[in-house]
Coordinates of C-alpha atoms in Angstrom, one line a residue:
X1 CA 16.4 222.6 74.7
X2 CA 13.7 225.1 73.8
X3 CA 10.0 224.3 74.0
X4 CA 8.1 224.5 70.7
X5 CA 5.6 227.1 69.6
X6 CA 2.2 226.0 68.3
X7 CA -0.9 227.9 67.1
X8 CA 1.0 231.1 66.7
X9 CA 2.4 231.2 70.3
X10 CA 1.0 228.3 72.4
X11 CA 3.9 226.6 74.1
X12 CA 4.3 222.9 73.4
X13 CA 6.2 221.1 76.1
X14 CA 8.9 219.0 74.4
X15 CA 9.3 215.4 75.3
X16 CA 11.6 214.1 78.0
X17 CA 14.3 212.0 76.3
X18 CA 14.0 208.7 78.1
X19 CA 15.8 206.2 75.9
X20 CA 19.2 206.7 74.4
X21 CA 20.9 203.3 74.8
X22 CA 21.0 200.3 72.5
X23 CA 18.1 197.8 72.9
X24 CA 19.4 194.2 72.7
X25 CA 17.6 191.1 73.9
X26 CA 15.0 193.1 75.7
X27 CA 17.5 195.4 77.6
X28 CA 18.7 198.9 77.2
X29 CA 22.5 198.8 77.1
X30 CA 25.5 201.1 76.6
X31 CA 27.6 200.5 73.5
X32 CA 30.4 198.0 74.1
X33 CA 33.0 200.7 73.4
X34 CA 31.2 203.2 75.7
X35 CA 31.0 205.7 72.8
X36 CA 28.1 208.0 72.2
X37 CA 27.2 210.6 69.6
X38 CA 25.0 213.7 69.7
X39 CA 21.6 214.0 68.0
X40 CA 20.9 217.6 67.0
X41 CA 17.7 219.6 66.9
X42 CA 17.4 221.0 63.4
X43 CA 15.3 223.9 64.5
X44 CA 18.4 225.5 66.2
X45 CA 21.4 223.3 65.8
X46 CA 21.5 222.5 69.5
X47 CA 22.1 219.1 71.1
X48 CA 19.0 217.1 72.1
X49 CA 20.7 214.1 73.7
X50 CA 23.7 211.8 73.4
X51 CA 23.0 208.4 71.9
X52 CA 24.9 205.1 72.4
X53 CA 27.2 204.6 69.3
X54 CA 27.0 200.9 68.4
X55 CA 29.4 199.3 66.0
X56 CA 30.4 195.8 64.9
X57 CA 30.7 194.3 68.5
X58 CA 27.2 195.5 69.3
X59 CA 25.8 194.2 66.1
X60 CA 27.3 190.8 66.8
X61 CA 25.6 190.8 70.2
X62 CA 22.3 191.9 68.7
X63 CA 22.5 189.3 66.0
X64 CA 23.3 186.6 68.6
X65 CA 20.1 187.6 70.5
X66 CA 18.0 187.6 67.3
X67 CA 19.4 184.3 66.2
X68 CA 18.7 182.6 69.5
X69 CA 15.2 184.1 69.5
X70 CA 14.6 182.7 66.0
X71 CA 16.2 179.3 66.5
X72 CA 15.0 178.5 70.0
X73 CA 12.5 181.2 71.1
X74 CA 8.7 181.2 70.9
X75 CA 8.2 183.9 68.2
X76 CA 8.4 181.9 65.0
X77 CA 6.7 178.9 66.8
X78 CA 3.6 180.9 67.8
X79 CA 0.5 180.6 65.7
X80 CA -0.1 183.6 63.4
X81 CA -3.1 184.4 65.6
X82 CA -0.9 184.5 68.8
X83 CA 1.7 186.8 67.0
X84 CA -1.1 189.0 65.8
X85 CA -2.4 189.5 69.4
X86 CA 1.0 190.9 70.5
X87 CA 1.5 193.0 67.4
X88 CA -2.0 194.5 68.0
X89 CA -1.0 195.2 71.6
X90 CA 2.1 197.0 70.2
X91 CA -0.1 199.1 68.0
X92 CA -2.4 199.9 71.0
X93 CA 0.6 201.3 72.9
X94 CA 1.8 203.3 69.9
X95 CA -1.7 204.9 69.7
X96 CA -1.6 205.7 73.4
X97 CA 1.7 207.5 72.9
X98 CA 1.0 209.4 69.7
X99 CA 1.8 212.8 71.0
X100 CA 5.1 211.9 72.6
X101 CA 6.2 210.1 69.4
X102 CA 5.2 213.0 67.2
X103 CA 7.2 215.3 69.4
X104 CA 10.3 213.1 69.2
X105 CA 10.2 213.1 65.4
X106 CA 9.6 216.8 65.3
X107 CA 12.6 217.7 67.4
X108 CA 14.8 215.0 66.0
X109 CA 13.9 215.2 62.3
X110 CA 12.3 218.6 61.9
X111 CA 9.0 217.0 60.9
X112 CA 5.8 219.0 61.4
X113 CA 4.3 218.1 64.8
X114 CA 0.7 218.3 63.6
X115 CA 1.4 216.0 60.7
X116 CA 3.2 213.5 63.0
X117 CA 0.3 213.6 65.4
X118 CA -2.5 213.2 62.9
X119 CA -0.8 211.3 60.0
X120 CA 2.7 209.7 60.6
X121 CA 2.2 208.1 64.0
X122 CA -1.4 206.9 63.4
X123 CA -0.1 205.4 60.1
X124 CA 2.7 203.7 62.0
X125 CA 0.2 202.0 64.3
X126 CA -1.9 201.2 61.2
X127 CA 1.0 199.3 59.7
X128 CA 1.3 197.1 62.7
X129 CA -2.5 196.5 62.7
X130 CA -2.5 195.7 58.9
X131 CA 0.3 193.1 59.2
X132 CA -1.2 191.7 62.5
X133 CA -4.2 190.9 60.3
X134 CA -2.0 189.1 57.8
X135 CA 0.0 187.0 60.4
X136 CA -2.5 184.1 60.4
X137 CA -3.1 184.2 56.7
X138 CA 0.4 183.2 55.5
X139 CA 0.1 179.9 53.6
X140 CA 1.5 178.0 50.7
X141 CA -0.4 176.0 48.0
X142 CA -1.1 172.5 46.9
X143 CA 0.8 171.6 43.7
X144 CA -0.8 169.7 40.8
X145 CA 2.3 167.8 39.9
X146 CA 2.9 166.7 36.3
X147 CA 4.1 163.3 37.4
X148 CA 1.3 161.1 38.5
X149 CA 3.3 159.4 41.2
X150 CA 4.2 162.6 43.2
X151 CA 2.3 164.8 45.6
X152 CA 3.7 168.3 46.4
X153 CA 2.9 171.4 48.4
X154 CA 4.7 174.6 49.4
X155 CA 5.3 176.2 52.7
X156 CA 5.9 179.9 53.3
X157 CA 8.5 180.1 56.1
X158 CA 10.0 183.2 57.9
X159 CA 13.4 184.0 56.3
X160 CA 15.1 184.2 59.7
X161 CA 17.2 187.0 61.2
X162 CA 16.6 190.3 59.3
X163 CA 18.7 193.4 59.3
X164 CA 16.5 196.5 58.8
X165 CA 18.3 199.8 58.0
X166 CA 15.9 202.8 58.4
X167 CA 16.2 206.2 56.7
X168 CA 15.9 209.5 58.6
X169 CA 13.1 211.2 56.6
X170 CA 10.2 209.2 57.9
X171 CA 11.7 207.6 61.0
X172 CA 8.4 206.2 62.4
X173 CA 6.6 205.2 59.2
X174 CA 9.7 203.5 57.8
X175 CA 10.3 201.7 61.1
X176 CA 6.8 200.2 60.8
X177 CA 7.1 199.6 57.1
X178 CA 10.0 197.2 57.7
X179 CA 9.4 195.9 61.3
X180 CA 5.7 195.1 61.0
X181 CA 5.7 192.7 58.1
X182 CA 8.9 191.1 59.4
X183 CA 7.2 190.5 62.8
X184 CA 4.1 189.2 61.1
X185 CA 6.2 186.7 59.1
X186 CA 7.8 185.3 62.3
X187 CA 11.2 186.8 61.8
X188 CA 13.5 188.3 64.4
X189 CA 15.6 191.4 63.6
X190 CA 18.3 193.9 64.2
X191 CA 17.2 197.5 63.3
X192 CA 19.6 200.3 62.7
X193 CA 17.8 203.6 62.7
X194 CA 19.5 206.6 61.0
X195 CA 21.9 208.3 63.2
X196 CA 20.1 211.6 62.7
X197 CA 16.8 210.2 64.0
X198 CA 17.2 207.5 66.6
X199 CA 14.9 208.7 69.3
X200 CA 11.6 207.4 68.2
X201 CA 13.0 203.9 67.3
X202 CA 14.3 203.5 70.8
X203 CA 10.9 204.6 72.2
X204 CA 9.3 201.9 69.9
X205 CA 11.7 199.4 71.4
X206 CA 10.4 200.3 74.9
X207 CA 6.8 199.9 73.7
X208 CA 7.5 196.5 72.2
X209 CA 8.8 195.3 75.6
X210 CA 5.6 196.6 77.2
X211 CA 3.5 194.8 74.6
X212 CA 5.1 191.5 75.4
X213 CA 7.1 191.0 72.2
X214 CA 9.6 188.3 73.3
X215 CA 13.2 189.3 74.1
X216 CA 15.5 189.1 71.0
X217 CA 12.7 189.6 68.4
X218 CA 13.3 193.3 68.1
X219 CA 16.9 194.7 68.7
X220 CA 17.9 198.3 68.0
X221 CA 21.5 199.2 67.4
X222 CA 22.0 203.0 67.0
X223 CA 25.1 204.3 65.3
X224 CA 26.6 205.2 61.9
X225 CA 26.1 203.6 58.5
X226 CA 29.8 203.1 58.0
X227 CA 30.2 201.0 61.1
X228 CA 26.9 199.6 62.5
X229 CA 25.2 199.6 59.1
X230 CA 28.2 198.0 57.4
X231 CA 28.4 195.3 60.1
X232 CA 24.7 194.4 59.4
X233 CA 25.2 194.2 55.7
X234 CA 28.2 192.0 55.9
X235 CA 27.2 189.8 58.9
X236 CA 27.4 186.1 58.2
X237 CA 24.5 185.2 60.5
X238 CA 21.9 187.7 59.1
X239 CA 19.7 186.1 56.5
X240 CA 18.2 189.2 55.0
X241 CA 18.8 192.9 54.8
X242 CA 16.1 195.5 54.0
X243 CA 17.3 199.0 53.3
X244 CA 15.7 202.3 52.4
X245 CA 18.0 205.1 51.5
X246 CA 20.2 206.4 48.7
X247 CA 21.1 204.4 45.6
X248 CA 24.9 204.7 46.4
X249 CA 24.5 203.2 49.8
X250 CA 22.1 200.5 48.5
X251 CA 24.8 199.5 46.0
X252 CA 27.3 199.1 48.9
X253 CA 24.9 197.0 50.9
X254 CA 24.3 194.7 48.0
X255 CA 28.0 194.3 47.5
X256 CA 28.6 193.5 51.2
X257 CA 25.8 191.0 51.1
X258 CA 27.3 189.3 48.0
X259 CA 30.8 189.1 49.5
X260 CA 29.6 187.7 52.8
X261 CA 26.9 185.0 53.0
X262 CA 24.8 186.0 49.9
X263 CA 22.0 187.1 52.1
X264 CA 18.9 188.3 50.4
X265 CA 18.6 192.1 50.0
X266 CA 15.6 194.4 49.6
X267 CA 16.3 197.9 48.4
X268 CA 14.0 200.9 48.2
X269 CA 16.2 203.6 46.9
X270 CA 16.4 207.1 45.4
X271 CA 14.1 208.9 43.0
X272 CA 13.8 211.8 40.7
X273 CA 10.1 211.5 40.0
X274 CA 8.3 213.3 37.2
X275 CA 4.9 215.1 37.4
X276 CA 3.4 215.4 33.9
X277 CA 0.8 218.2 33.6
X278 CA -1.2 218.1 30.4
X279 CA -3.0 220.9 28.7
X280 CA -6.5 219.8 29.9
X281 CA -5.5 219.8 33.6
X282 CA -7.1 222.2 36.1
X283 CA -4.4 224.9 36.6
X284 CA -5.2 225.6 40.3
X285 CA -5.2 221.9 41.2
X286 CA -2.0 221.3 39.1
X287 CA -0.2 224.0 41.0
X288 CA -1.3 222.7 44.4
X289 CA -0.3 219.1 43.6
X290 CA 3.1 220.2 42.1
X291 CA 3.9 222.2 45.3
X292 CA 2.7 219.4 47.6
X293 CA 4.6 216.7 45.5
X294 CA 7.9 218.6 45.7
X295 CA 7.8 220.5 49.0
X296 CA 6.0 218.0 51.4
X297 CA 8.2 217.0 54.3
X298 CA 10.6 219.7 53.1
X299 CA 11.3 217.8 50.0
X300 CA 12.9 215.0 52.0
X301 CA 10.9 212.2 50.4
X302 CA 12.2 209.7 47.8
X303 CA 9.0 210.0 45.7
X304 CA 9.1 213.9 45.6
X305 CA 7.9 215.2 42.2
X306 CA 11.0 217.2 41.8
X307 CA 10.8 217.3 37.9
X308 CA 7.6 219.0 36.8
X309 CA 6.8 218.9 33.1
X310 CA 4.1 221.2 31.8
X311 CA 2.6 221.0 28.4
X312 CA 3.2 224.2 26.4
X313 CA -0.5 225.2 26.1
X314 CA -0.8 226.0 29.9
X315 CA 2.9 226.3 30.8
X316 CA 2.9 230.1 31.4
X317 CA -0.3 230.0 33.5
X318 CA 1.0 227.1 35.6
X319 CA 4.3 228.9 36.2
X320 CA 2.5 232.0 37.3
X321 CA 0.2 230.1 39.7
X322 CA 3.1 228.1 41.1
X323 CA 5.1 231.2 42.0
X324 CA 2.0 232.8 43.5
X325 CA 1.2 229.8 45.7
X326 CA 4.8 229.2 46.7
X327 CA 4.8 232.5 48.5
X328 CA 2.1 231.2 50.8
X329 CA 4.1 228.0 51.5
X330 CA 5.0 228.9 55.1
X331 CA 8.4 227.7 56.5
X332 CA 8.7 227.7 60.2
X333 CA 9.1 225.8 63.5
X334 CA 7.6 222.3 63.2
X335 CA 5.5 223.0 66.3
X336 CA 3.9 226.0 64.7
X337 CA 0.6 224.8 63.3
X338 CA 0.7 227.4 60.5
X339 CA 4.0 226.1 59.1
X340 CA 3.9 223.8 56.1
X341 CA 7.6 223.2 56.0
X342 CA 10.1 222.7 58.9
X343 CA 13.9 222.6 58.9
X344 CA 16.0 220.2 56.9
X345 CA 17.1 217.2 59.0
X346 CA 20.7 218.3 59.7
X347 CA 23.4 220.7 58.7
X348 CA 24.9 218.3 56.1
X349 CA 21.6 218.0 54.2
X350 CA 21.0 221.7 54.6
X351 CA 24.4 222.5 53.0
X352 CA 23.9 219.9 50.2
X353 CA 20.6 221.4 49.2
X354 CA 22.0 224.9 49.1
X355 CA 24.9 223.7 47.0
X356 CA 22.4 222.3 44.4
X357 CA 20.6 225.6 44.3
X358 CA 23.9 227.3 43.5
X359 CA 24.5 224.7 40.8
X360 CA 21.1 225.5 39.3
X361 CA 22.0 229.2 39.2
X362 CA 25.5 228.6 37.8
X363 CA 24.3 226.2 35.1
X364 CA 21.8 228.7 33.7
X365 CA 18.4 227.8 35.1
X366 CA 16.1 230.6 35.9
X367 CA 15.3 231.0 39.6
X368 CA 11.7 232.0 39.9
X369 CA 11.3 232.0 43.7
X370 CA 13.2 231.0 46.8
X371 CA 16.8 229.9 46.7
X372 CA 18.1 231.0 50.1
X373 CA 18.4 229.9 53.7
X374 CA 16.0 231.4 56.2
X375 CA 17.4 233.0 59.3
X376 CA 20.7 232.5 61.1
X377 CA 19.5 229.7 63.4
X378 CA 18.6 226.1 62.3
X379 CA 18.4 224.6 58.9
X380 CA 15.5 226.3 57.1
X381 CA 15.4 226.8 53.3
X382 CA 13.0 228.7 51.2
X383 CA 10.8 226.6 48.8
X384 CA 12.7 227.0 45.5
X385 CA 11.5 226.8 41.9
X386 CA 13.7 226.8 38.8
X387 CA 12.5 227.2 35.2
X388 CA 14.4 226.7 32.0
X389 CA 16.0 223.6 33.3
X390 CA 17.7 221.3 30.8
X391 CA 18.4 217.6 31.1
X392 CA 22.2 218.1 31.4
X393 CA 21.9 220.1 34.6
X394 CA 22.6 218.6 38.0
X395 CA 19.3 219.8 39.4
X396 CA 17.5 217.8 36.7
X397 CA 19.5 214.6 37.1
X398 CA 20.4 214.3 40.8
X399 CA 18.2 213.5 43.7
X400 CA 18.5 216.7 45.8
X401 CA 16.2 215.5 48.7
X402 CA 15.1 219.1 49.5
X403 CA 12.5 221.7 48.5
X404 CA 13.8 222.4 45.0
X405 CA 11.6 222.1 41.9
X406 CA 12.7 221.9 38.3
X407 CA 10.2 223.1 35.7
X408 CA 10.3 222.1 32.1
X409 CA 8.0 222.6 29.1
X410 CA 7.0 219.8 26.6
X411 CA 4.8 219.7 23.4
X412 CA 3.5 216.2 22.7
X413 CA 2.5 213.2 24.7
X414 CA 5.4 211.3 23.2
X415 CA 7.8 214.0 24.3
X416 CA 6.3 214.0 27.8
X417 CA 6.8 210.3 28.2
X418 CA 10.4 210.5 26.9
X419 CA 11.2 213.3 29.4
X420 CA 9.6 211.4 32.3
X421 CA 11.7 208.3 31.5
X422 CA 14.9 210.3 31.0
X423 CA 16.4 209.4 34.4
X424 CA 18.3 206.6 36.1
X425 CA 15.5 206.4 38.7
X426 CA 12.0 204.9 38.5
X427 CA 10.3 205.2 41.8
X428 CA 7.1 207.2 41.2
X429 CA 5.4 209.5 38.7
X430 CA 2.3 211.7 38.5
X431 CA -0.1 212.4 35.7
X432 CA -2.6 215.3 35.6
X433 CA -5.2 215.0 32.8
X434 CA -8.9 214.4 32.2
X435 CA -8.3 212.2 29.1
X436 CA -8.6 208.6 30.1
X437 CA -7.0 207.3 26.9
X438 CA -4.0 209.6 27.4
X439 CA -3.8 208.5 31.1
X440 CA -3.8 204.8 30.2
X441 CA -1.1 205.3 27.5
X442 CA 1.2 207.4 29.7
X443 CA 0.8 205.4 32.9
X444 CA 1.7 202.2 31.0
X445 CA 4.7 203.9 29.3
X446 CA 6.4 205.5 32.3
X447 CA 9.0 203.2 33.9
X448 CA 8.2 203.7 37.6
X449 CA 6.8 201.5 40.4
X450 CA 3.8 203.6 41.3
X451 CA 1.8 206.1 39.1
X452 CA -0.5 208.7 40.7
X453 CA -3.2 210.0 38.4
X454 CA -4.8 213.4 39.3
X455 CA -3.4 213.0 42.8
X456 CA 0.0 212.7 44.5
X457 CA 1.3 210.7 47.5
X458 CA -1.6 208.3 47.1
X459 CA -0.1 205.9 49.6
X460 CA -2.2 203.2 51.2
X461 CA -1.4 200.2 53.4
X462 CA -2.8 197.9 50.8
X463 CA -0.9 199.4 47.9
X464 CA 2.6 198.2 47.2
X465 CA 5.2 200.6 46.0
X466 CA 8.9 200.3 45.0
X467 CA 11.3 201.1 42.2
X468 CA 12.2 200.4 38.7
X469 CA 15.8 200.9 37.4
X470 CA 18.1 202.3 40.1
X471 CA 15.3 203.0 42.5
X472 CA 15.4 199.6 44.0
X473 CA 14.4 195.9 43.7
X474 CA 11.5 195.3 46.1
X475 CA 8.0 196.3 47.0
X476 CA 7.0 197.8 50.3
X477 CA 3.4 197.9 51.8
X478 CA 0.5 195.7 50.9
X479 CA 0.7 191.9 51.0
X480 CA 3.6 192.0 48.6
X481 CA 5.8 193.3 51.5
X482 CA 5.4 190.0 53.4
X483 CA 7.3 188.3 50.6
X484 CA 10.4 190.3 51.6
X485 CA 10.5 188.3 54.9
X486 CA 9.3 184.9 53.7
X487 CA 10.8 182.1 51.7
X488 CA 9.2 179.2 49.8
X489 CA 9.9 175.6 50.6
X490 CA 8.5 172.8 48.4
X491 CA 7.7 169.4 49.9
X492 CA 7.4 166.5 47.5
X493 CA 6.6 162.9 48.3
X494 CA 5.5 159.7 46.5
X495 CA 1.8 159.2 46.0
X496 CA 0.6 155.5 46.2
X497 CA -2.7 154.1 45.1
X498 CA -4.5 157.4 44.9
X499 CA -8.1 157.1 43.4
X500 CA -7.6 160.4 41.6
X501 CA -4.8 162.6 40.2

């Protein structure tokens, strides 16, 4: 495996791959079948390592460990303060290993090393610190019962054994998004990372052991969605599944949950998010945000602003500025600090994106810039912008999950709102305007879980996000995320001779 290049030529030593086996009950184990699969470096198509391929038998073993840890182990019986101390220790160790974790995600997922080092991995540690702070603040409420002879209160209890299925586009942040609140709530879990990006999850398992997280609380089963993922979704002894990924897979998980033990399901799914640019927007800022919203993380982000609607008064100027700025959007090795976009995660995704670009051309959209693969090695694609896109085109309707922008023109505020909502998805949206009345009207009219005004990707640990329509049924981040891993129990008893009601 090649070393990476940074700062225009400085060699970055790639990480030694230390952990490639399943992590069950505090131990690294081979898959029961002995099978392995290859994880590929998207920079060059070469093999990084072979990973243990878990399937149903391994999931059964991991669930058994998680169930014992929940039913008989110390984790849910600790005070919230005691759990918080261990979760904070876990965060300490993540921060001590930032560079190695950023390198793992760079070689495994094609993510920019500098962004990993200064954004993704610090945010991962931040998730664990945030929910460590919440662990001792989980409580129910006293009920004012309508019958005078009854007294009632509620308890917030951990839901039990959780199956967390992680996507490949943000392997570290999404690991923390699900694992941190589940840990804080007192749950135990089986995590299946995406087969494309398993390396950092296994490293986090190692760090959890070092932090003193009890055996069986965190179990990692690497493998494929059709086997290991399906076994988690249909398992009779898993109490809850949390999944981030495509809408099609989310539907299958919900069906499997329904036909097994009716386990609860949290889904954060696909998107085709609109960015509405109104006539009074700053043109330079609008172009910068549109490019960031669509091409950040090579477009492999569920909230990408892949549908950009520009009001007719500034449409031509915005198009001109977008094309000009797109030429400076450097694609290159993720270890090169001048690169703004690395390779797509794998060959399958690379080919899928290129096929959508061909659909755009064939269906009559105007290709303004990009549209081709870069080089003959690795999975690099030019930032691509289409104009004259109509609502019946595949590039308008489908989630491409790549660096492909569709540009459309609109006239009135009402038309802009209608265009924004003309999708089966409802994950995010952006609004660029200086008119506060217009902003209030539009933000309350768009059917999406998070609206960014004069910014994009305004994520924060304290800010919940999630989908309307076919973009899912839960909220991640913020205190809302704890509810994904808790259930409410009501306790009612007779009240005798009370001096007040």
